[in-house]
Amino acid sequence: MPKANLSEVLFKPSFKHPETSTLVKRVVQTTASINSPLDGETQSNWYRMINKTVWAWRGVDPIEVEEVLSRIAASTNERTDNLMLDTVVGYRGGNWIYEWAKQGMHWQKEALDLACKDPAKAGRYWLKACHLYSIASYPHLRGDVLAQQAELLADRAYREAASYLPYELKSLEFKVEGGTLTGFLHLPQTGTGPYPTVLMCGGLDNLQSDYHQLFRQYLAPQGIAMLCVDLPSIGFSSKWTLTEDTSQLHRQVLNQLDQVPWVDHQRVVALGIRFGANVAVRLGYLESRRLRGVACVGPIVHDLFVNKDNQRLTPMVYRDTIASRLKLDSTTDNVLHAELSRYSLKNQGLLGRGCPAPMCSVAFEKDVFSPLSESKLIVSSACDGKLISVASTPLLSNLNSGLEQLTGWIKQKLC
């Protein structure tokens, strides 16, 4: 099939696909509005969280963001909830997935047109398309057919971008219990392999491509490779169910790194972002001999799993995302609380006792998902712990400072 035709065979308009916000059936007991430094903000008339700052950090033009959001808001097409702007039914004007994918297709076309004339610019345009397709598929709920098709486009665009940009992207296959798992290995332009490597443990609502900027801006200049593996239930790991053994896939991958010629398996740090920190910290306890350290950004390892008050403060879309990952097609706040308590690493008997692996955690001011106590619990449990505090405003410059400090810590552990 010609590459240019991929988007044409997806998103069949003749079928009325279920709208994203209806996929998790819930008895609404609480609702909340928050402004999270890493996750964006909830607005009374949007189902999804609007994350303009982090989208801009990834490379999405803020003007484009406003244009797309305006098209969604202005739509007069049928919505499943007239109070929520991003609930337009069907793949058509005003539908969240349609509008963001349409914007991605614009940059995809630009990239195809420039492939021979200006390969470097074509690579940047492919990357723009990838990020827009990723936003289109957010929050990546199970059973969201249109979102899954947007994820396919994001994957294709990411691979295309790598063929033009100055780094190497390798798609690796790992044999794990239940099948074969795909991971993306990013190799820096500087240095020679095998490379010291960061094993990325991403969040519940992110694709592997969402961490491209972290690699290009922070890790690659230090000669550090990055291997991304999706959490169970999302992306390339969607066939596996998320359980309280959150590190089941990453642990099997970690045990196979000695077979990957580009990776120095004796110099590996696990990096967990949000829920991914749950995976990374578990690895620190269970596989400390294979790790030089564990790094966390805005970790979710205990408080949110046991604290009913903070659970009530989380927006509906995030609770739906968690329920989707746990394969709860219908849920209430009480059911979700009972399920989540099993995911606390403190309740599991890990955090709170000495961890042989060094650990560093980045904590953001006024972070509902990850209060300061979360990071303090992590670093106090490590044989060698470091806490990095980041103010909530101005977020972009403070985020950059926090990630620079974290990269310095990672580099020190990998030397």
CSV table of C-alpha atoms in Angstrom, one decimal:
chain,number,residue,atom,x,y,z
A,1,MET,CA,0.0,0.0,0.0
A,2,PRO,CA,1.5,3.4,-0.9
A,3,LYS,CA,2.4,5.4,2.2
A,4,ALA,CA,0.4,8.4,1.2
A,5,ASN,CA,-2.8,6.3,1.3
A,6,LEU,CA,-2.6,5.2,4.9
A,7,SER,CA,-4.7,8.0,6.3
A,8,GLU,CA,-7.3,7.4,3.5
A,9,VAL,CA,-8.0,3.8,4.5
A,10,LEU,CA,-8.4,4.7,8.2
A,11,PHE,CA,-11.3,6.5,9.9
A,12,LYS,CA,-14.2,5.0,7.8
A,13,PRO,CA,-16.9,7.7,7.9
A,14,SER,CA,-19.7,5.3,7.3
A,15,PHE,CA,-19.6,3.7,10.7
A,16,LYS,CA,-20.8,5.6,13.8
A,17,HIS,CA,-18.1,4.9,16.3
A,18,PRO,CA,-18.7,5.3,20.1
A,19,GLU,CA,-17.7,8.7,21.4
A,20,THR,CA,-14.7,8.6,23.7
A,21,SER,CA,-16.3,10.0,26.9
A,22,THR,CA,-19.0,7.2,26.8
A,23,LEU,CA,-16.6,4.2,26.8
A,24,VAL,CA,-16.4,3.9,30.6
A,25,LYS,CA,-19.8,3.7,32.2
A,26,ARG,CA,-19.7,5.3,35.6
A,27,VAL,CA,-21.9,6.4,38.4
A,28,VAL,CA,-20.7,9.9,38.9
A,29,GLN,CA,-20.1,10.6,42.6
A,30,THR,CA,-17.6,13.4,42.5
A,31,THR,CA,-16.1,15.8,39.9
A,32,ALA,CA,-13.3,18.2,40.2
A,33,SER,CA,-11.4,20.9,38.4
A,34,ILE,CA,-7.6,21.1,38.7
A,35,ASN,CA,-4.6,22.7,37.1
A,36,SER,CA,-1.7,20.1,37.1
A,37,PRO,CA,1.9,21.1,36.1
A,38,LEU,CA,2.3,17.9,34.0
A,39,ASP,CA,-1.2,17.0,33.0
A,40,GLY,CA,-2.8,20.4,32.1
A,41,GLU,CA,-6.0,21.8,33.3
A,42,THR,CA,-9.6,20.8,33.5
A,43,GLN,CA,-12.2,23.2,32.2
A,44,SER,CA,-15.9,23.0,33.0
A,45,ASN,CA,-16.9,22.6,29.3
A,46,TRP,CA,-14.2,20.0,28.3
A,47,TYR,CA,-14.1,16.3,29.0
A,48,ARG,CA,-10.4,16.0,28.3
A,49,MET,CA,-7.6,17.9,30.1
A,50,ILE,CA,-6.2,20.7,28.0
A,51,ASN,CA,-2.4,20.5,28.3
A,52,LYS,CA,-1.2,23.5,26.3
A,53,THR,CA,2.1,23.9,28.2
A,54,VAL,CA,3.4,20.4,27.7
A,55,TRP,CA,2.1,20.2,24.2
A,56,ALA,CA,4.1,23.3,23.4
A,57,TRP,CA,7.1,21.7,25.1
A,58,ARG,CA,6.8,18.7,22.8
A,59,GLY,CA,6.8,21.1,19.8
A,60,VAL,CA,3.2,21.8,19.0
A,61,ASP,CA,2.6,25.4,17.9
A,62,PRO,CA,0.3,27.1,20.5
A,63,ILE,CA,-1.4,29.0,17.6
A,64,GLU,CA,-2.3,25.7,16.0
A,65,VAL,CA,-3.6,24.4,19.4
A,66,GLU,CA,-6.0,27.4,19.7
A,67,GLU,CA,-7.2,26.9,16.1
A,68,VAL,CA,-8.0,23.3,16.6
A,69,LEU,CA,-9.7,23.9,20.0
A,70,SER,CA,-11.7,26.7,18.3
A,71,ARG,CA,-12.9,24.4,15.6
A,72,ILE,CA,-14.0,21.8,18.1
A,73,ALA,CA,-15.8,24.4,20.3
A,74,ALA,CA,-17.6,26.0,17.3
A,75,SER,CA,-19.0,22.8,15.9
A,76,THR,CA,-22.8,22.5,15.8
A,77,ASN,CA,-22.7,18.7,15.3
A,78,GLU,CA,-24.4,16.3,17.7
A,79,ARG,CA,-22.7,15.8,21.1
A,80,THR,CA,-23.2,13.0,23.6
A,81,ASP,CA,-23.0,15.7,26.3
A,82,ASN,CA,-24.1,19.2,25.2
A,83,LEU,CA,-22.1,20.7,28.2
A,84,MET,CA,-18.9,19.1,27.0
A,85,LEU,CA,-17.4,20.6,23.8
A,86,ASP,CA,-15.2,17.7,22.9
A,87,THR,CA,-17.9,15.1,22.8
A,88,VAL,CA,-19.0,15.4,19.1
A,89,VAL,CA,-20.2,12.1,17.8
A,90,GLY,CA,-18.7,10.5,14.7
A,91,TYR,CA,-15.6,11.2,12.7
A,92,ARG,CA,-16.6,14.6,11.4
A,93,GLY,CA,-16.1,18.3,12.0
A,94,GLY,CA,-15.9,19.2,15.7
A,95,ASN,CA,-14.9,15.6,16.8
A,96,TRP,CA,-11.7,15.8,18.9
A,97,ILE,CA,-10.0,13.0,17.0
A,98,TYR,CA,-11.1,14.3,13.6
A,99,GLU,CA,-9.9,17.8,14.2
A,100,TRP,CA,-6.5,16.9,15.7
A,101,ALA,CA,-5.9,14.2,13.0
A,102,LYS,CA,-6.9,16.6,10.3
A,103,GLN,CA,-4.2,19.0,11.6
A,104,GLY,CA,-1.7,16.1,11.6
A,105,MET,CA,-2.5,15.2,8.1
A,106,HIS,CA,-1.7,18.8,7.0
A,107,TRP,CA,1.8,18.4,8.3
A,108,GLN,CA,2.1,14.8,6.9
A,109,LYS,CA,1.3,16.2,3.4
A,110,GLU,CA,3.9,18.9,3.9
A,111,ALA,CA,6.5,16.3,4.9
A,112,LEU,CA,5.7,14.1,1.9
A,113,ASP,CA,6.1,17.1,-0.4
A,114,LEU,CA,9.5,18.0,1.1
A,115,ALA,CA,10.9,14.5,1.3
A,116,CYS,CA,13.4,15.1,-1.6
A,117,LYS,CA,13.8,18.8,-1.5
A,118,ASP,CA,14.6,19.4,2.2
A,119,PRO,CA,14.9,16.1,4.2
A,120,ALA,CA,15.6,17.9,7.5
A,121,LYS,CA,12.5,20.0,7.3
A,122,ALA,CA,10.5,16.9,6.2
A,123,GLY,CA,11.6,15.2,9.4
A,124,ARG,CA,10.5,18.1,11.5
A,125,TYR,CA,7.1,18.1,9.8
A,126,TRP,CA,6.7,14.3,10.3
A,127,LEU,CA,7.4,14.9,14.0
A,128,LYS,CA,4.7,17.7,14.1
A,129,ALA,CA,2.2,15.3,12.5
A,130,CYS,CA,3.2,12.6,15.1
A,131,HIS,CA,2.5,14.9,18.0
A,132,LEU,CA,-0.8,16.0,16.6
A,133,TYR,CA,-1.9,12.4,16.0
A,134,SER,CA,-0.9,11.6,19.6
A,135,ILE,CA,-3.1,14.4,20.9
A,136,ALA,CA,-5.9,13.1,18.7
A,137,SER,CA,-5.8,9.7,20.3
A,138,TYR,CA,-5.6,11.0,23.9
A,139,PRO,CA,-6.6,9.6,26.4
A,140,HIS,CA,-6.1,6.3,24.6
A,141,LEU,CA,-9.1,4.5,26.2
A,142,ARG,CA,-9.6,0.8,25.5
A,143,GLY,CA,-12.1,0.2,22.7
A,144,ASP,CA,-11.8,3.7,21.2
A,145,VAL,CA,-11.5,2.6,17.6
A,146,LEU,CA,-10.9,6.0,16.1
A,147,ALA,CA,-8.2,6.7,18.7
A,148,GLN,CA,-6.5,3.5,17.8
A,149,GLN,CA,-6.4,4.5,14.2
A,150,ALA,CA,-4.8,7.9,15.2
A,151,GLU,CA,-2.2,5.9,17.2
A,152,LEU,CA,-1.3,4.0,14.0
A,153,LEU,CA,-0.8,7.3,12.2
A,154,ALA,CA,1.3,8.6,15.1
A,155,ASP,CA,3.5,5.5,15.0
A,156,ARG,CA,4.0,5.7,11.2
A,157,ALA,CA,4.8,9.5,11.4
A,158,TYR,CA,7.3,8.9,14.3
A,159,ARG,CA,9.2,6.2,12.3
A,160,GLU,CA,9.2,8.5,9.2
A,161,ALA,CA,10.6,11.4,11.2
A,162,ALA,CA,13.4,9.3,12.5
A,163,SER,CA,14.5,8.4,9.0
A,164,TYR,CA,15.2,12.1,8.4
A,165,LEU,CA,16.4,13.5,11.7
A,166,PRO,CA,19.9,13.2,13.2
A,167,TYR,CA,19.5,10.3,15.5
A,168,GLU,CA,18.7,6.6,15.0
A,169,LEU,CA,15.5,4.9,16.0
A,170,LYS,CA,15.4,1.1,16.2
A,171,SER,CA,12.2,-0.9,16.7
A,172,LEU,CA,13.1,-3.8,18.9
A,173,GLU,CA,11.1,-7.0,19.6
A,174,PHE,CA,11.2,-8.6,23.0
A,175,LYS,CA,9.8,-12.0,23.8
A,176,VAL,CA,7.7,-11.7,26.9
A,177,GLU,CA,5.1,-13.9,28.6
A,178,GLY,CA,2.0,-13.7,26.4
A,179,GLY,CA,3.7,-12.7,23.1
A,180,THR,CA,6.1,-10.3,21.5
A,181,LEU,CA,6.5,-6.7,22.7
A,182,THR,CA,7.8,-3.8,20.6
A,183,GLY,CA,10.0,-1.1,22.1
A,184,PHE,CA,11.6,1.9,20.5
A,185,LEU,CA,15.4,2.4,21.1
A,186,HIS,CA,16.6,5.9,20.5
A,187,LEU,CA,20.4,6.2,19.8
A,188,PRO,CA,22.2,9.5,20.2
A,189,GLN,CA,24.2,11.0,17.4
A,190,THR,CA,27.3,11.4,19.6
A,191,GLY,CA,29.5,8.6,21.0
A,192,THR,CA,29.7,5.0,20.0
A,193,GLY,CA,27.7,2.0,21.2
A,194,PRO,CA,27.0,0.2,23.3
A,195,TYR,CA,25.4,3.2,25.0
A,196,PRO,CA,24.5,3.9,28.6
A,197,THR,CA,20.7,3.7,28.5
A,198,VAL,CA,17.6,5.1,30.1
A,199,LEU,CA,14.7,2.6,30.3
A,200,MET,CA,11.6,4.8,29.9
A,201,CYS,CA,8.5,3.9,32.0
A,202,GLY,CA,5.9,6.3,30.7
A,203,GLY,CA,2.5,7.4,32.0
A,204,LEU,CA,-1.0,5.9,31.7
A,205,ASP,CA,-2.0,8.4,29.0
A,206,ASN,CA,1.1,8.8,26.8
A,207,LEU,CA,2.5,7.1,23.8
A,208,GLN,CA,6.3,6.3,23.3
A,209,SER,CA,6.6,9.2,20.9
A,210,ASP,CA,5.5,11.7,23.5
A,211,TYR,CA,9.0,11.4,25.1
A,212,HIS,CA,10.9,12.4,22.0
A,213,GLN,CA,11.8,15.9,23.4
A,214,LEU,CA,13.1,14.4,26.6
A,215,PHE,CA,15.6,12.3,24.5
A,216,ARG,CA,16.6,15.0,22.0
A,217,GLN,CA,17.0,17.9,24.4
A,218,TYR,CA,18.4,16.2,27.5
A,219,LEU,CA,19.6,12.6,27.1
A,220,ALA,CA,21.0,12.5,23.5
A,221,PRO,CA,23.5,15.5,24.1
A,222,GLN,CA,24.9,13.5,27.0
A,223,GLY,CA,25.4,10.4,24.8
A,224,ILE,CA,22.6,8.5,26.6
A,225,ALA,CA,20.3,6.2,24.7
A,226,MET,CA,16.6,5.9,25.5
A,227,LEU,CA,14.5,2.7,25.3
A,228,CYS,CA,10.7,3.2,25.5
A,229,VAL,CA,8.4,0.4,26.5
A,230,ASP,CA,4.6,1.1,26.9
A,231,LEU,CA,2.9,0.3,30.2
A,232,PRO,CA,0.6,-2.7,30.1
A,233,SER,CA,-2.8,-1.8,28.5
A,234,ILE,CA,-1.6,1.0,26.2
A,235,GLY,CA,0.1,1.3,22.9
A,236,PHE,CA,2.3,-1.7,21.9
A,237,SER,CA,1.5,-3.2,25.3
A,238,SER,CA,-2.3,-2.9,24.9
A,239,LYS,CA,-2.8,-6.7,24.8
A,240,TRP,CA,-1.5,-7.1,28.4
A,241,THR,CA,-3.7,-6.2,31.4
A,242,LEU,CA,-2.4,-3.7,34.0
A,243,THR,CA,-2.2,-5.4,37.4
A,244,GLU,CA,-0.6,-4.5,40.7
A,245,ASP,CA,2.6,-6.1,39.3
A,246,THR,CA,3.0,-3.0,37.1
A,247,SER,CA,6.6,-3.8,36.2
A,248,GLN,CA,5.9,-7.2,34.7
A,249,LEU,CA,6.8,-6.2,31.1
A,250,HIS,CA,9.6,-3.8,31.8
A,251,ARG,CA,11.2,-6.4,34.1
A,252,GLN,CA,11.3,-9.0,31.3
A,253,VAL,CA,12.7,-6.4,28.9
A,254,LEU,CA,15.4,-5.4,31.4
A,255,ASN,CA,16.4,-9.0,31.6
A,256,GLN,CA,17.0,-9.2,27.9
A,257,LEU,CA,19.1,-6.0,27.4
A,258,ASP,CA,22.3,-8.0,27.4
A,259,GLN,CA,21.1,-9.3,24.0
A,260,VAL,CA,20.8,-5.8,22.5
A,261,PRO,CA,24.2,-4.9,21.0
A,262,TRP,CA,23.5,-1.1,21.1
A,263,VAL,CA,22.8,-1.1,24.8
A,264,ASP,CA,25.4,-1.3,27.6
A,265,HIS,CA,23.3,-3.5,29.9
A,266,GLN,CA,25.5,-2.8,32.8
A,267,ARG,CA,24.8,0.9,32.7
A,268,VAL,CA,21.0,1.3,32.8
A,269,VAL,CA,18.8,3.7,34.7
A,270,ALA,CA,15.0,3.3,34.9
A,271,LEU,CA,13.1,6.6,34.4
A,272,GLY,CA,9.4,6.7,35.5
A,273,ILE,CA,7.0,9.5,34.7
A,274,ARG,CA,3.7,9.7,36.7
A,275,PHE,CA,2.3,6.2,36.9
A,276,GLY,CA,5.4,5.0,35.2
A,277,ALA,CA,7.3,5.8,38.4
A,278,ASN,CA,5.4,2.9,40.0
A,279,VAL,CA,7.1,0.6,37.4
A,280,ALA,CA,10.5,2.2,37.8
A,281,VAL,CA,10.5,2.1,41.6
A,282,ARG,CA,9.4,-1.6,41.6
A,283,LEU,CA,12.3,-2.3,39.3
A,284,GLY,CA,14.6,-0.6,41.8
A,285,TYR,CA,13.5,-3.1,44.5
A,286,LEU,CA,13.2,-6.2,42.3
A,287,GLU,CA,16.0,-5.7,39.9
A,288,SER,CA,18.5,-3.5,41.7
A,289,ARG,CA,21.5,-5.5,40.4
A,290,ARG,CA,20.6,-4.6,36.8
A,291,LEU,CA,20.1,-0.9,37.5
A,292,ARG,CA,22.5,2.0,38.2
A,293,GLY,CA,19.5,3.9,39.6
A,294,VAL,CA,15.9,4.9,39.4
A,295,ALA,CA,14.7,8.4,38.4
A,296,CYS,CA,11.1,9.7,38.8
A,297,VAL,CA,9.2,12.7,37.6
A,298,GLY,CA,5.9,13.6,39.4
A,299,PRO,CA,5.7,10.0,40.7
A,300,ILE,CA,2.4,8.2,41.5
A,301,VAL,CA,3.4,5.4,43.8
A,302,HIS,CA,1.3,5.6,47.0
A,303,ASP,CA,-0.8,8.7,47.9
A,304,LEU,CA,-3.2,8.7,45.0
A,305,PHE,CA,-3.9,5.0,45.4
A,306,VAL,CA,-5.0,5.3,49.1
A,307,ASN,CA,-6.0,8.9,49.6
A,308,LYS,CA,-9.8,9.2,48.9
A,309,ASP,CA,-9.7,13.0,49.1
A,310,ASN,CA,-7.1,13.3,46.4
A,311,GLN,CA,-8.9,10.7,44.3
A,312,ARG,CA,-12.0,12.9,44.4
A,313,LEU,CA,-9.8,15.8,43.2
A,314,THR,CA,-8.7,14.0,40.0
A,315,PRO,CA,-10.7,14.9,36.9
A,316,MET,CA,-13.2,12.5,35.4
A,317,VAL,CA,-11.1,11.8,32.3
A,318,TYR,CA,-8.2,10.6,34.5
A,319,ARG,CA,-10.4,8.3,36.5
A,320,ASP,CA,-11.8,7.0,33.2
A,321,THR,CA,-8.3,6.4,32.0
A,322,ILE,CA,-7.4,4.4,35.1
A,323,ALA,CA,-10.6,2.4,34.9
A,324,SER,CA,-9.9,1.6,31.2
A,325,ARG,CA,-6.4,0.4,32.0
A,326,LEU,CA,-7.9,-1.9,34.8
A,327,LYS,CA,-10.5,-3.1,32.3
A,328,LEU,CA,-13.4,-1.7,34.4
A,329,ASP,CA,-16.0,-1.0,31.8
A,330,SER,CA,-18.3,0.4,34.5
A,331,THR,CA,-17.2,1.9,37.8
A,332,THR,CA,-17.9,4.1,40.8
A,333,ASP,CA,-15.5,6.1,43.0
A,334,ASN,CA,-15.8,3.5,45.7
A,335,VAL,CA,-15.0,0.6,43.3
A,336,LEU,CA,-12.0,2.5,41.9
A,337,HIS,CA,-10.7,3.3,45.4
A,338,ALA,CA,-10.8,-0.4,46.3
A,339,GLU,CA,-9.0,-1.4,43.2
A,340,LEU,CA,-6.3,1.3,43.4
A,341,SER,CA,-5.3,0.5,47.0
A,342,ARG,CA,-3.6,-2.6,45.7
A,343,TYR,CA,-1.2,-0.5,43.6
A,344,SER,CA,0.4,1.4,46.4
A,345,LEU,CA,4.0,0.4,46.7
A,346,LYS,CA,3.9,1.1,50.4
A,347,ASN,CA,1.0,-1.3,50.8
A,348,GLN,CA,2.9,-3.9,48.8
A,349,GLY,CA,5.7,-3.8,51.4
A,350,LEU,CA,8.3,-2.1,49.1
A,351,LEU,CA,8.4,1.6,49.8
A,352,GLY,CA,9.3,2.4,53.3
A,353,ARG,CA,12.0,-0.2,53.6
A,354,GLY,CA,15.6,0.2,52.2
A,355,CYS,CA,16.0,0.1,48.5
A,356,PRO,CA,19.5,-0.9,47.3
A,357,ALA,CA,19.2,1.2,44.1
A,358,PRO,CA,19.9,5.0,44.2
A,359,MET,CA,16.7,7.0,43.6
A,360,CYS,CA,16.0,10.6,42.5
A,361,SER,CA,12.6,12.2,42.3
A,362,VAL,CA,11.4,15.4,40.8
A,363,ALA,CA,8.5,16.9,42.7
A,364,PHE,CA,6.3,19.8,41.4
A,365,GLU,CA,4.7,22.4,43.6
A,366,LYS,CA,0.9,22.1,44.1
A,367,ASP,CA,0.7,18.7,42.3
A,368,VAL,CA,-2.5,17.0,43.2
A,369,PHE,CA,-1.5,13.8,41.5
A,370,SER,CA,1.9,13.6,43.2
A,371,PRO,CA,2.2,15.7,46.5
A,372,LEU,CA,5.7,16.4,47.9
A,373,SER,CA,5.3,13.5,50.4
A,374,GLU,CA,5.3,11.1,47.4
A,375,SER,CA,8.8,12.1,46.3
A,376,LYS,CA,10.0,12.3,49.9
A,377,LEU,CA,8.9,8.7,50.5
A,378,ILE,CA,10.9,7.5,47.5
A,379,VAL,CA,14.2,9.3,48.3
A,380,SER,CA,14.0,8.4,52.0
A,381,SER,CA,13.6,4.7,51.1
A,382,ALA,CA,16.7,4.7,48.9
A,383,CYS,CA,20.3,3.9,50.0
A,384,ASP,CA,21.2,7.1,48.1
A,385,GLY,CA,18.3,9.5,47.5
A,386,LYS,CA,18.0,12.9,46.0
A,387,LEU,CA,14.9,15.2,45.9
A,388,ILE,CA,14.5,17.9,43.2
A,389,SER,CA,11.8,20.4,43.8
A,390,VAL,CA,10.2,22.4,41.0
A,391,ALA,CA,8.1,25.5,41.4
A,392,SER,CA,4.7,25.5,39.6
A,393,THR,CA,5.3,28.8,37.8
A,394,PRO,CA,6.8,29.7,35.3
A,395,LEU,CA,6.3,26.0,34.4
A,396,LEU,CA,8.4,25.7,31.1
A,397,SER,CA,11.6,27.2,32.5
A,398,ASN,CA,11.2,25.4,35.8
A,399,LEU,CA,10.5,22.1,34.0
A,400,ASN,CA,13.6,22.6,32.0
A,401,SER,CA,15.7,23.3,35.1
A,402,GLY,CA,14.3,20.2,36.9
A,403,LEU,CA,14.9,17.9,33.9
A,404,GLU,CA,18.5,19.3,33.5
A,405,GLN,CA,19.2,18.5,37.2
A,406,LEU,CA,17.6,15.0,36.7
A,407,THR,CA,19.7,14.4,33.6
A,408,GLY,CA,22.9,15.4,35.5
A,409,TRP,CA,22.0,12.9,38.2
A,410,ILE,CA,21.3,10.2,35.6
A,411,LYS,CA,24.6,10.9,33.8
A,412,GLN,CA,26.5,10.7,37.2
A,413,LYS,CA,25.0,7.3,37.9
A,414,LEU,CA,25.7,5.9,34.4
A,415,CYS,CA,29.4,7.0,34.4
